mmCIF file of C-alpha atoms in Angstrom:
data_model
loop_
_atom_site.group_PDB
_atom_site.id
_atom_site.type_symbol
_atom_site.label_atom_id
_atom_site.label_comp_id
_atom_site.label_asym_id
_atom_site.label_seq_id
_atom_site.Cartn_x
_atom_site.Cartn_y
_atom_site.Cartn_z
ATOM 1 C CA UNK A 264 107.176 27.143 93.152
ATOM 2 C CA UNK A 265 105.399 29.135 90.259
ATOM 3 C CA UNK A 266 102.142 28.414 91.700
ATOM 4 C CA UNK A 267 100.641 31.709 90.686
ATOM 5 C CA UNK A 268 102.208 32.669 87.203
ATOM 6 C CA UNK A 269 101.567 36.006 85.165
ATOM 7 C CA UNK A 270 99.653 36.080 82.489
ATOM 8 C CA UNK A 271 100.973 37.786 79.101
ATOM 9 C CA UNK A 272 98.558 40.499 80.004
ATOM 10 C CA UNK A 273 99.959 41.061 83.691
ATOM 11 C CA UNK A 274 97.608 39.360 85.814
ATOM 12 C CA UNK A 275 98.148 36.432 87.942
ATOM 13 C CA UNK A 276 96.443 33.191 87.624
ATOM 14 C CA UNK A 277 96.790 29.735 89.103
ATOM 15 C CA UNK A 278 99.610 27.396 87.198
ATOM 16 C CA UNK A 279 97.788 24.022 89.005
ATOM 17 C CA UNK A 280 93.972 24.620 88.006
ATOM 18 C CA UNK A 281 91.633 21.912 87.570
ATOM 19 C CA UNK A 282 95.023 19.494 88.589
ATOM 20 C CA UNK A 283 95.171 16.802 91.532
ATOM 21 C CA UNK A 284 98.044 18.617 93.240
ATOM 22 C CA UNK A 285 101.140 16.321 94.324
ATOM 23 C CA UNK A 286 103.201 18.802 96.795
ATOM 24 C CA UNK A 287 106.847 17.288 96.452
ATOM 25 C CA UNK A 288 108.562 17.135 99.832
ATOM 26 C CA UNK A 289 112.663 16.489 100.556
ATOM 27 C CA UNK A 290 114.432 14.230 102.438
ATOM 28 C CA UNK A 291 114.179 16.478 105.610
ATOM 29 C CA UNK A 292 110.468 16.438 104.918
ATOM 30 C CA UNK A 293 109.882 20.474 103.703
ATOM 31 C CA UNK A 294 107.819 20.923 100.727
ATOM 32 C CA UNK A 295 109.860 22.335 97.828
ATOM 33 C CA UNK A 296 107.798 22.558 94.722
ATOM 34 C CA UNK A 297 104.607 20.905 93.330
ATOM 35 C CA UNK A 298 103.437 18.563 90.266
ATOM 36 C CA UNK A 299 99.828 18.554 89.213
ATOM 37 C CA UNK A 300 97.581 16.203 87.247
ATOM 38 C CA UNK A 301 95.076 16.842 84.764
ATOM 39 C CA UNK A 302 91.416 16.414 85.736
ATOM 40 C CA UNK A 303 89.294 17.481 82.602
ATOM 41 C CA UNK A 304 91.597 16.095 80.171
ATOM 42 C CA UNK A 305 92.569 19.606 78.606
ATOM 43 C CA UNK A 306 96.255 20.917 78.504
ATOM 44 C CA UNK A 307 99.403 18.641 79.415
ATOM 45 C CA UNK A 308 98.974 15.619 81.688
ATOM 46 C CA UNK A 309 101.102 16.792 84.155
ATOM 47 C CA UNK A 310 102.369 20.170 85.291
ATOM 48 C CA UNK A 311 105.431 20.734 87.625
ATOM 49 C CA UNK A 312 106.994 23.449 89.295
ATOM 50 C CA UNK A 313 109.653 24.506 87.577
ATOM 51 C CA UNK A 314 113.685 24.418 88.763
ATOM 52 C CA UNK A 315 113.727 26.814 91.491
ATOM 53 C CA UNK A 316 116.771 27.478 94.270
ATOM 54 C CA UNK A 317 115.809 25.294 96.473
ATOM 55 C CA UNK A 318 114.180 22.312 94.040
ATOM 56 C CA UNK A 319 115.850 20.231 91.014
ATOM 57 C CA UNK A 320 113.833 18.018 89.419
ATOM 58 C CA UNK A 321 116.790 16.022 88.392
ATOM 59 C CA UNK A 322 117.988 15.672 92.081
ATOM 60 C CA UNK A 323 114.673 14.724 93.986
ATOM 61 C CA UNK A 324 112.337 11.685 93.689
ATOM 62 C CA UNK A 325 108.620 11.587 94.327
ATOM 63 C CA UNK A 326 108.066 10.561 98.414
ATOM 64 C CA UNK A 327 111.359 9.315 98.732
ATOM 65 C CA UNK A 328 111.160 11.150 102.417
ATOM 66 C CA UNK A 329 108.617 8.081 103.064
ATOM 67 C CA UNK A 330 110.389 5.445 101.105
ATOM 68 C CA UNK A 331 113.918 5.631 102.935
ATOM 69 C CA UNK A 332 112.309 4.774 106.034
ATOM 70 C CA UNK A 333 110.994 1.723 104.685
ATOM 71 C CA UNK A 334 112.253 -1.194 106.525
ATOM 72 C CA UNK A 335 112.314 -3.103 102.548
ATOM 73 C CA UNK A 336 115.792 -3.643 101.244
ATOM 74 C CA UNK A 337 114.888 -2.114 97.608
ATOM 75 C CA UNK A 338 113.413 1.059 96.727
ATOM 76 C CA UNK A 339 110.390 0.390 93.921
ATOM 77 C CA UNK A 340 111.006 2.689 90.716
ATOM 78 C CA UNK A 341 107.688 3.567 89.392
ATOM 79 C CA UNK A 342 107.148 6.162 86.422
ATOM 80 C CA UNK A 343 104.372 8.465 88.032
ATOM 81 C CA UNK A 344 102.821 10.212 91.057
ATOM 82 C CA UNK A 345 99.550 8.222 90.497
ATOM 83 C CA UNK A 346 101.553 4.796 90.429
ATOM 84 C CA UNK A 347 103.773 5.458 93.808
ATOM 85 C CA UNK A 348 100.212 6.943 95.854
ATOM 86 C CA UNK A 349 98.397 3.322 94.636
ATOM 87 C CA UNK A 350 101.666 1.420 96.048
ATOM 88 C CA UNK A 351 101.813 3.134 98.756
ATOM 89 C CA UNK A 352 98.156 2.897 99.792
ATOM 90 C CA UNK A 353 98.475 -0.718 98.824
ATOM 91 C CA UNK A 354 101.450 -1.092 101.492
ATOM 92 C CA UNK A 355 104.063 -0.385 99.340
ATOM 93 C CA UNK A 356 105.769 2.589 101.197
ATOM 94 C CA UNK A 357 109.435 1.959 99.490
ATOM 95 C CA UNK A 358 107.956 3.182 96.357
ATOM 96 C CA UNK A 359 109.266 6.498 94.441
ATOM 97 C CA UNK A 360 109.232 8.130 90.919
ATOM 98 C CA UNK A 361 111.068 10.952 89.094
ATOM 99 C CA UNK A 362 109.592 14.236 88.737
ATOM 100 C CA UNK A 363 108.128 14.364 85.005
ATOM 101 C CA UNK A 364 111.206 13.365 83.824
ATOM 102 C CA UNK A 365 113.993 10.999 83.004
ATOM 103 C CA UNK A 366 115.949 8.881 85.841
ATOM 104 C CA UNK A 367 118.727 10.799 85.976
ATOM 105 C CA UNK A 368 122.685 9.648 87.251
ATOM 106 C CA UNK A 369 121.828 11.867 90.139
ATOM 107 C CA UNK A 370 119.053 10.369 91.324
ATOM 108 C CA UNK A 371 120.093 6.703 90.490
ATOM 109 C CA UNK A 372 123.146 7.759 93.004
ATOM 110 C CA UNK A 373 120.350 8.544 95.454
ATOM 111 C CA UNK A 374 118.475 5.976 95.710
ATOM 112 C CA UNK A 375 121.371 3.652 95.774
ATOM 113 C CA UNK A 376 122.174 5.586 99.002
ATOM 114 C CA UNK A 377 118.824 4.185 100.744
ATOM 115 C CA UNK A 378 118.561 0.895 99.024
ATOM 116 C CA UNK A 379 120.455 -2.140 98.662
ATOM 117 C CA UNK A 380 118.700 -2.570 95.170
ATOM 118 C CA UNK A 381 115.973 -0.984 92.910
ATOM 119 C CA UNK A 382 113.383 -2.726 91.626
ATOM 120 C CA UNK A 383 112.212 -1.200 88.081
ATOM 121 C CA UNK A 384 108.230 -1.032 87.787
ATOM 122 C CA UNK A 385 107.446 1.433 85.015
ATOM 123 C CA UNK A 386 104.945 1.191 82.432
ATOM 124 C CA UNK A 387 104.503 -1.603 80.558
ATOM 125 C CA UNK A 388 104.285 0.271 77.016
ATOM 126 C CA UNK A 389 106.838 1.325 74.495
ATOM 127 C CA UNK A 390 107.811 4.266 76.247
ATOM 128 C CA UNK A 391 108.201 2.642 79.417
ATOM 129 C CA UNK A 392 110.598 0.161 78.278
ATOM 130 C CA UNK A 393 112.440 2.688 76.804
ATOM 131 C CA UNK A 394 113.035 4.515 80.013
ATOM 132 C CA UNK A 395 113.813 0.937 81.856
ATOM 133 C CA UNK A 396 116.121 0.200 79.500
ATOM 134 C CA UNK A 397 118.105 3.559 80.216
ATOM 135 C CA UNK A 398 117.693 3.503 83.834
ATOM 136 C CA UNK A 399 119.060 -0.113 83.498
ATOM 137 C CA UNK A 400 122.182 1.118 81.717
ATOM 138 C CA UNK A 401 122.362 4.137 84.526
ATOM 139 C CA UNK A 402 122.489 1.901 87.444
ATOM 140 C CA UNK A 403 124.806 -0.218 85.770
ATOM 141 C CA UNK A 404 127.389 2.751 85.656
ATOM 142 C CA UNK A 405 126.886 3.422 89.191
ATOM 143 C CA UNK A 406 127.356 -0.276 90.190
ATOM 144 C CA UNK A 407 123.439 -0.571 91.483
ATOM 145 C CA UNK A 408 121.742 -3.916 91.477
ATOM 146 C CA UNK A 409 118.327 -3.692 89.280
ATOM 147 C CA UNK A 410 115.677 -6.029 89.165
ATOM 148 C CA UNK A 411 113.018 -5.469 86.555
ATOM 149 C CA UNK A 412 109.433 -6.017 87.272
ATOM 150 C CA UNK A 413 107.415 -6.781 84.669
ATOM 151 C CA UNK A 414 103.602 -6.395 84.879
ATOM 152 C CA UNK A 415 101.046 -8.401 83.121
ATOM 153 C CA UNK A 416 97.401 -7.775 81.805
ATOM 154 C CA UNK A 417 98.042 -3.984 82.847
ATOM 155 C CA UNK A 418 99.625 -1.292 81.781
ATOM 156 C CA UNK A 419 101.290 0.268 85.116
ATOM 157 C CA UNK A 420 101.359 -0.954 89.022
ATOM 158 C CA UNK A 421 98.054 1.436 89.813
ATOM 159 C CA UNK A 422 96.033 -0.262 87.322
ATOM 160 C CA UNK A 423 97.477 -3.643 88.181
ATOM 161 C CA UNK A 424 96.765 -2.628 91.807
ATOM 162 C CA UNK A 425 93.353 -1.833 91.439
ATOM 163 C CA UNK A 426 92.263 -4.901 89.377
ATOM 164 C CA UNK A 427 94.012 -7.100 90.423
ATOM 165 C CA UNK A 428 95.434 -6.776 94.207
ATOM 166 C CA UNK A 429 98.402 -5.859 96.339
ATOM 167 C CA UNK A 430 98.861 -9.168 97.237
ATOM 168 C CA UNK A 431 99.138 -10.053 93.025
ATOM 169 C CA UNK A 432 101.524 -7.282 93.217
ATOM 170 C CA UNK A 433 103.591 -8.552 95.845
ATOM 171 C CA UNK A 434 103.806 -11.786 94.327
#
């Protein structure tokens, strides 16, 4: 899971340093690779493992082991790690994300499997309505139903969340 890398002068050293570690667990619930967040601001926001044998990022989403036993008929898209952990502390446990990357056909296929519909929550800025408007067009090919959830006076659901409420949220 590339956890401990080698340096270019042969040592080992730890990949996830001064990161908030996300382990990223499958359907079965076994732990297959790892993302990490930045703490001090230094380097790239987030760090995953890398494509492995037994993990593609293109073919998992973040705590969808969680989010198909949610009794909700819809499956929440959100963009990030930080964004699904606020939903689902705020009782929002059919929330999942990609893994640091674009949706992609395989993974809109997969989360049509669990849910009758997705509900799109990603960031409210340019970028973010750039990737809605491709996942839109992805679940379209696959015949999903998509809802898009727009939120106000914040940029993404955890900072919505935390200023405003779950029960803003939910509404």
């Amino acid at each position: 899971a590339a956890v401990a890398v080698k340096s270019a002068r042969g040592s080992y050293y730890d990949q996830f340093r001064g990161r908030v570690i996300f382990p990223i667990i499958d359907i079965r619930g076994n732990v297959i690779a790892f993302g990490g967040r930045i703490l001090d601001g230094k380097g790239p926001k987030y760090l995953n493992s890398p494509d492995t044998p037994v993990f593609k990022k293109s073919r998992n989403l973040f705590a969808l082991n969680f989010a198909k036993a949610s009794k909700e008929p819809a499956l929440i898209l959100a963009e990030g790690y930080m964004d699904v952990v606020a939903l689902h502390q705020a009782g929002f446990v059919n929330a999942v994300a990609t893994l640091g990357t674009s949706l992609t056909a395989e993974q809109a296929r997969m989360i049509c499997q669990y849910a009758q519909e997705v509900i799109i929550a990603y960031d409210s800025d340019g970028a973010g309505q750039k990737a809605t408007n491709r996942a839109i067009n992805l679940f379209g090919e696959i015949g999903g139903k998509v809802r898009v959830l727009k939120v106000h006076d914040a940029k993404d659901p955890d900072e919505f969340i935390r200023e405003k409420g779950a029960d803003a949220f939910r509404r």
